[in-house]
XYZ file of C-alpha atoms in Angstrom:
448
model
C 27.179 -12.503 -18.293
C 28.297 -15.225 -15.902
C 30.795 -12.834 -14.314
C 28.081 -10.192 -13.852
C 25.782 -12.810 -12.323
C 28.468 -13.815 -9.803
C 29.141 -10.158 -8.944
C 25.438 -9.472 -8.297
C 25.275 -12.634 -6.147
C 28.209 -11.327 -4.128
C 26.546 -7.927 -3.642
C 23.219 -9.627 -2.808
C 24.875 -11.734 -0.128
C 26.262 -8.564 1.435
C 23.184 -6.321 1.233
C 20.923 -9.064 2.602
C 23.605 -10.231 5.052
C 24.038 -9.577 8.755
C 24.745 -5.797 8.522
C 21.530 -5.121 6.592
C 19.343 -7.286 8.820
C 20.859 -5.668 11.935
C 20.274 -2.236 10.393
C 16.621 -2.941 9.522
C 15.811 -4.471 12.899
C 18.005 -1.950 14.749
C 16.318 1.114 13.246
C 12.909 -0.527 13.756
C 13.647 -1.231 17.428
C 15.085 2.271 17.945
C 11.925 3.841 16.482
C 9.647 1.432 18.400
C 11.159 2.325 21.778
C 11.501 5.997 20.821
C 7.749 5.964 20.172
C 7.213 4.005 23.434
C 5.671 1.071 21.487
C 2.905 3.417 20.301
C 2.346 1.628 16.938
C 1.424 -1.595 18.745
C -0.550 0.097 21.519
C -2.477 2.390 19.144
C -3.410 -0.222 16.546
C -7.107 0.389 17.250
C -6.699 4.125 16.619
C -5.161 3.309 13.236
C -8.144 1.184 12.217
C -10.559 3.939 13.330
C -8.742 6.465 11.144
C -8.731 4.009 8.243
C -12.503 3.560 8.538
C -13.182 7.303 8.734
C -10.783 7.969 5.837
C -12.606 5.860 3.249
C -14.074 8.795 1.336
C -12.306 11.639 -0.419
C -12.086 14.976 1.420
C -11.327 17.857 -0.952
C -10.859 20.279 1.969
C -7.560 18.578 2.816
C -4.300 18.659 0.877
C -3.657 15.553 -1.234
C -5.124 13.636 -4.157
C -6.413 10.328 -2.723
C -8.244 9.341 0.450
C -6.205 7.962 3.405
C -7.911 4.605 2.804
C -6.933 4.515 -0.877
C -3.386 5.575 0.005
C -3.112 2.489 2.216
C -4.708 0.299 -0.458
C -2.231 1.615 -3.043
C 0.583 0.792 -0.639
C -0.900 -2.649 0.084
C -1.382 -3.302 -3.630
C 2.404 -3.162 -3.931
C 3.217 -5.080 -0.729
C 0.684 -7.933 -0.870
C 2.060 -9.973 -3.742
C 4.322 -12.898 -4.496
C 6.121 -12.364 -1.178
C 2.998 -13.361 0.767
C 2.526 -16.607 -1.146
C 5.885 -17.631 -2.604
C 8.172 -15.635 -0.275
C 6.771 -17.082 2.962
C 7.003 -20.599 1.537
C 10.628 -20.046 0.490
C 11.528 -18.740 3.955
C 10.066 -21.864 5.588
C 11.666 -24.163 2.985
C 15.144 -22.746 3.731
C 14.849 -21.617 7.352
C 12.260 -24.017 8.735
C 9.042 -23.160 10.627
C 10.982 -20.812 12.932
C 11.346 -18.372 10.032
C 7.674 -17.443 10.533
C 8.432 -16.294 14.113
C 11.166 -13.970 12.842
C 8.792 -12.635 10.182
C 6.400 -11.710 12.988
C 9.188 -9.962 14.920
C 10.146 -8.023 11.792
C 6.526 -6.921 11.363
C 6.159 -5.742 14.969
C 9.177 -3.435 14.738
C 8.335 -2.673 11.109
C 5.091 -1.009 12.183
C 7.137 1.749 13.849
C 9.294 2.037 10.727
C 6.283 2.319 8.408
C 4.631 4.853 10.749
C 7.765 7.020 10.716
C 8.145 6.785 6.929
C 4.598 8.036 6.344
C 4.868 10.817 8.929
C 7.988 12.162 7.219
C 6.502 11.674 3.738
C 3.487 13.866 4.542
C 5.466 16.465 6.495
C 8.094 16.999 3.789
C 5.999 16.425 0.650
C 5.966 18.939 -2.193
C 3.491 20.031 -4.872
C 4.744 19.399 -8.401
C 4.194 21.503 -11.549
C 0.879 19.688 -12.184
C -0.452 20.520 -8.718
C -0.003 16.948 -7.451
C 1.473 16.119 -4.034
C 4.708 14.139 -4.239
C 6.833 12.752 -1.444
C 8.851 9.843 -0.135
C 12.429 9.262 1.045
C 14.025 11.409 -1.696
C 11.912 14.379 -0.570
C 12.256 13.943 3.190
C 15.992 13.511 2.725
C 16.231 16.698 0.617
C 13.802 18.823 2.651
C 14.439 17.347 6.080
C 18.198 16.845 6.089
C 19.155 19.762 3.841
C 21.013 20.273 0.574
C 24.209 18.526 1.691
C 22.238 15.267 1.847
C 20.557 15.636 -1.566
C 22.926 13.015 -3.042
C 21.429 10.450 -0.651
C 17.909 11.190 -1.897
C 19.104 10.916 -5.484
C 20.705 7.550 -4.657
C 17.385 6.276 -3.312
C 15.525 7.509 -6.409
C 17.959 5.755 -8.769
C 17.665 2.438 -6.906
C 13.872 2.824 -6.666
C 13.447 3.574 -10.364
C 15.394 0.497 -11.463
C 14.207 -1.870 -8.706
C 10.602 -1.298 -9.725
C 11.139 -2.710 -13.207
C 12.392 -5.906 -11.615
C 10.536 -6.633 -8.409
C 7.436 -4.597 -9.259
C 7.023 -5.367 -12.946
C 8.782 -8.201 -14.793
C 8.936 -10.596 -11.831
C 5.229 -10.080 -11.064
C 4.188 -10.461 -14.722
C 6.175 -13.683 -14.964
C 4.551 -15.035 -11.783
C 1.075 -14.342 -13.209
C 1.845 -15.979 -16.573
C 3.403 -19.024 -14.906
C 0.533 -19.473 -12.402
C -2.185 -19.233 -15.081
C -0.285 -21.493 -17.480
C 0.529 -24.270 -15.005
C -2.902 -24.305 -13.332
C -5.332 -23.354 -16.099
C -3.339 -23.954 -19.304
C -3.574 -20.303 -20.401
C -0.860 -19.637 -23.024
C 1.818 -17.338 -21.620
C 1.681 -15.084 -24.688
C -2.044 -14.516 -24.122
C -1.488 -13.584 -20.477
C 1.298 -11.224 -21.579
C -1.002 -9.477 -24.055
C -3.965 -9.143 -21.672
C -1.711 -7.919 -18.864
C -0.197 -5.223 -21.067
C -3.657 -3.928 -22.018
C -4.982 -3.956 -18.436
C -1.893 -2.328 -16.932
C -1.812 0.345 -19.656
C -5.507 1.147 -19.211
C -5.106 1.700 -15.470
C -1.699 3.375 -15.593
C -2.631 6.143 -18.012
C -5.146 7.428 -15.475
C -2.381 8.178 -12.975
C -2.380 7.658 -9.218
C -6.101 8.438 -8.796
C -7.150 5.599 -11.116
C -4.546 3.236 -9.634
C -5.805 4.070 -6.127
C -9.440 3.480 -7.160
C -8.594 0.057 -8.639
C -6.453 -0.867 -5.623
C -9.187 0.283 -3.232
C -11.551 -2.279 -4.748
C -9.269 -5.203 -5.691
C -6.957 -5.380 -2.665
C -9.606 -5.803 0.078
C -11.603 -8.222 -2.098
C -8.641 -10.506 -2.814
C -7.257 -10.265 0.721
C -10.588 -11.426 2.178
C -10.818 -14.182 -0.485
C -7.334 -15.522 0.302
C -7.770 -15.075 4.067
C -11.072 -16.997 4.014
C -9.513 -19.885 2.083
C -6.572 -19.921 4.496
C -8.856 -19.960 7.535
C -10.696 -22.920 5.980
C -7.366 -24.781 5.758
C -6.704 -24.016 9.433
C -10.208 -25.068 10.540
C -9.841 -28.412 8.763
C -6.506 -28.905 10.545
C -7.537 -27.229 13.803
C -6.110 -30.033 15.914
C -2.628 -29.320 14.522
C -2.606 -25.606 15.349
C -1.222 -25.846 18.947
C 1.578 -28.146 17.760
C 2.293 -25.773 14.869
C 2.810 -22.814 17.202
C 4.992 -24.943 19.462
C 7.071 -25.990 16.432
C 7.381 -22.380 15.223
C 8.610 -21.136 18.622
C 10.981 -24.067 19.141
C 12.415 -23.804 15.629
C 13.015 -20.071 16.030
C 15.708 -20.753 18.638
C 16.820 -24.327 17.888
C 18.182 -26.059 14.759
C 15.666 -28.164 12.811
C 16.734 -31.655 11.767
C 16.248 -32.906 8.209
C 12.961 -34.751 7.694
C 11.121 -35.832 4.562
C 12.038 -33.421 1.800
C 13.224 -30.758 4.283
C 17.005 -30.477 4.304
C 17.313 -29.191 7.872
C 18.087 -25.626 9.005
C 20.261 -23.782 11.509
C 18.829 -21.033 13.738
C 20.697 -18.416 11.669
C 18.856 -19.549 8.546
C 15.507 -19.093 10.311
C 16.475 -15.581 11.413
C 18.032 -14.497 8.118
C 15.298 -15.739 5.809
C 12.494 -14.853 8.207
C 13.684 -11.241 8.450
C 14.654 -10.937 4.757
C 11.381 -12.405 3.418
C 9.425 -10.396 6.006
C 10.976 -7.139 4.801
C 10.577 -8.243 1.178
C 6.878 -8.810 1.836
C 5.865 -5.790 3.944
C 8.574 -3.394 2.661
C 8.990 -1.689 6.059
C 12.244 0.228 5.832
C 12.599 0.022 2.051
C 11.071 3.486 1.601
C 8.554 2.498 -1.062
C 5.242 2.809 0.821
C 5.679 6.463 1.919
C 5.651 7.465 -1.759
C 1.981 6.402 -1.894
C 1.097 7.886 1.503
C 2.507 11.274 0.462
C -0.509 11.691 -1.861
C -3.066 11.113 0.923
C -5.694 13.772 1.678
C -4.635 14.743 5.165
C -3.422 17.778 7.061
C -1.882 15.697 9.838
C 1.254 13.568 9.285
C 0.639 11.531 12.457
C -2.821 10.417 11.349
C -1.505 9.152 8.008
C 1.321 7.430 9.873
C -1.234 5.555 11.977
C -3.014 4.434 8.805
C 0.269 3.517 7.087
C 1.493 1.224 9.875
C -1.583 -0.965 9.326
C -0.007 -2.041 6.029
C 2.703 -3.985 7.857
C 0.166 -5.485 10.268
C -2.188 -6.630 7.482
C 0.552 -7.834 5.134
C 2.677 -9.881 7.540
C 0.735 -10.568 10.729
C -2.431 -11.513 8.811
C -1.746 -12.558 5.193
C 1.767 -14.026 5.632
C 0.665 -15.787 8.834
C -2.183 -17.488 6.972
C 0.253 -18.796 4.349
C 2.846 -19.936 6.878
C 0.387 -21.639 9.236
C -1.335 -23.415 6.315
C 2.024 -24.822 5.186
C 2.927 -25.981 8.697
C -0.403 -27.440 9.923
C -0.802 -29.523 6.752
C 2.735 -30.902 7.119
C 3.574 -29.669 3.613
C 6.770 -27.969 4.823
C 8.536 -31.358 4.783
C 7.444 -32.156 1.210
C 10.543 -30.758 -0.508
C 8.442 -28.267 -2.501
C 9.263 -24.552 -2.315
C 7.843 -21.194 -3.407
C 4.289 -20.921 -4.711
C 4.239 -24.695 -5.350
C 4.588 -25.331 -1.615
C 1.703 -22.987 -0.767
C -0.436 -24.568 -3.523
C 0.295 -28.038 -2.114
C -0.748 -26.986 1.396
C -4.068 -25.520 0.242
C -4.775 -28.430 -2.149
C -4.253 -30.977 0.640
C -6.920 -29.341 2.790
C -9.608 -27.918 0.500
C -10.983 -28.766 -2.978
C -9.350 -26.758 -5.763
C -6.948 -25.260 -3.206
C -4.195 -24.970 -5.799
C -6.513 -23.001 -8.098
C -7.394 -20.633 -5.246
C -3.685 -19.962 -4.656
C -3.108 -19.450 -8.392
C -5.954 -16.908 -8.664
C -4.821 -15.079 -5.518
C -1.229 -14.986 -6.760
C -2.318 -13.619 -10.153
C -4.480 -10.833 -8.688
C -1.960 -9.912 -5.989
C 0.850 -9.776 -8.557
C -1.286 -7.643 -10.901
C -1.979 -5.076 -8.182
C 1.725 -5.121 -7.287
C 2.536 -4.070 -10.864
C 0.157 -1.113 -10.411
C 1.407 -0.138 -6.957
C 5.070 -0.307 -7.894
C 4.427 1.751 -11.026
C 3.582 4.643 -8.680
C 6.826 4.178 -6.753
C 9.096 3.980 -9.792
C 7.241 6.804 -11.557
C 7.760 9.174 -8.636
C 11.447 8.234 -8.478
C 11.813 8.926 -12.205
C 9.877 12.196 -11.816
C 12.219 13.259 -8.987
C 15.245 12.569 -11.186
C 14.008 13.839 -14.576
C 10.978 16.065 -13.893
C 7.274 15.909 -14.851
C 8.058 15.603 -18.577
C 9.343 12.071 -17.961
C 6.073 10.771 -16.448
C 4.167 9.859 -19.627
C 7.178 8.236 -21.381
C 7.762 6.268 -18.172
C 4.186 4.928 -18.197
C 4.559 3.819 -21.814
C 7.869 2.034 -21.085
C 6.479 0.428 -17.905
C 3.508 -0.936 -19.839
C 5.717 -2.205 -22.678
C 8.010 -4.069 -20.266
C 5.101 -6.086 -18.756
C 4.760 -8.630 -21.623
C 8.559 -9.001 -21.825
C 8.617 -10.007 -18.160
C 5.744 -12.436 -18.680
C 7.626 -14.329 -21.395
C 11.283 -14.286 -20.358
C 13.379 -16.342 -17.931
C 13.845 -14.230 -14.836
C 16.460 -15.888 -12.620
C 18.895 -13.015 -13.128
C 16.146 -10.369 -12.899
C 15.003 -11.851 -9.557
C 18.560 -11.628 -8.245
C 19.130 -8.083 -9.498
C 15.743 -6.831 -8.266
C 16.228 -8.408 -4.840
C 19.622 -6.701 -4.606
C 18.327 -3.271 -5.681
C 15.417 -3.674 -3.250
C 17.849 -3.963 -0.354
C 19.937 -1.062 -1.635
C 16.851 1.174 -1.564
C 16.683 0.559 2.170
C 20.166 1.901 2.976
C 19.572 5.631 2.264
C 16.048 5.384 3.682
C 17.163 3.832 6.989
C 19.918 6.451 7.364
C 17.316 9.188 6.855
C 14.874 7.605 9.320
C 17.546 7.462 12.016
C 18.650 11.068 11.424
C 15.081 12.413 11.232
C 13.744 10.376 14.166
C 13.684 13.466 16.465
C 11.205 15.043 14.023
C 8.948 11.955 14.217
C 9.137 11.824 18.021
C 8.577 15.590 18.263
C 5.407 15.440 16.160
C 4.023 12.299 17.807
C 4.177 13.282 21.475
C 1.952 16.408 21.285
C -0.548 14.618 19.031
C -1.224 11.952 21.655
C -1.192 14.519 24.449
C -4.311 16.051 22.910
C -5.750 12.916 21.244
C -6.216 10.105 23.752
C -7.822 7.644 21.229
């Protein structure tokens, strides 16, 4: 077991090393400039489409509204990465890591836009009449049969990664947060979680989307409001915080208090890696949800999809990072969710409980969102007959994750997460002419 652990660590160091970060940022920059910075310039158009796409439209192909497609995607992306992941990035890379998270998000908007455009364009209808799509389908249908192996590779990584990063790790985070803050026995959390997840999951993507459409906005506003309160209380520290973030992004940070010090490379590496881990731009997961959206226009769903990266990183992650920095908690020596809890508790009453509740709800919705991703990967590999057995297994694994030690699972899931990105980024680069070709005429006739 120790040998396997060391091997996975070696692979993890490579897949999250310089080549991967250059690939993620490189493809994102290539798509951003190929689209002439459209995702940033047309942010308002995306929000308009999101607002108009709140209700179901049966006249359009797809199963869920554009709004619920984004909420399903956000249910998977807004999770432990926004609370624990941001804190870990700052703990290791210093305040400058937040700057590199922002940079990752700005180029990631173009990546997420392109993923959704391709997902809708190349989606299929399965034997049950449901729309299915994602990297495995746009690789197979967009690049041709000689590239099918690449789509299969993505599906294998996606199926297994989900059980780690989208299931057991999230369940464990919920059980730990409720136990340490409220004294809820971990076995009780495990049991309740299994029942709740099973009840939602058996209803398929429509029920998951309905739950996500209600829970995600509610919890995001709740957490955002608490974070803004922390910033208002420390409003005098905000200018210095931004100055520190910008300075630390390009200069080493000396050790102080419980902070061990950090080189510029650490800020870049962990800022980019945790940013991608949080918003999933480039991983290929989100387009699986957007492929089910009720739309006849790939570009319009792409505009809605790119908002996921904006909301996840530039809003939610920023709140976490700024709260940690303005309160001075980043020098405490704490890391992960404990660091975020400390920052909130220092500024507002019951701040640690607010973080615990937010973490629990976000992690719960992540279990639901990632179930969609892994299910569609399994369906691609084994067919529709595998869907119901998958849902049973997924539900059964939840309590196991809540009760077990997950150091190795974290490592394995993080590694598989990165490996999902490799076939997806190759496909995005090769299919970029399709994205550019669809986008230009749309904005020639739609000036909004």
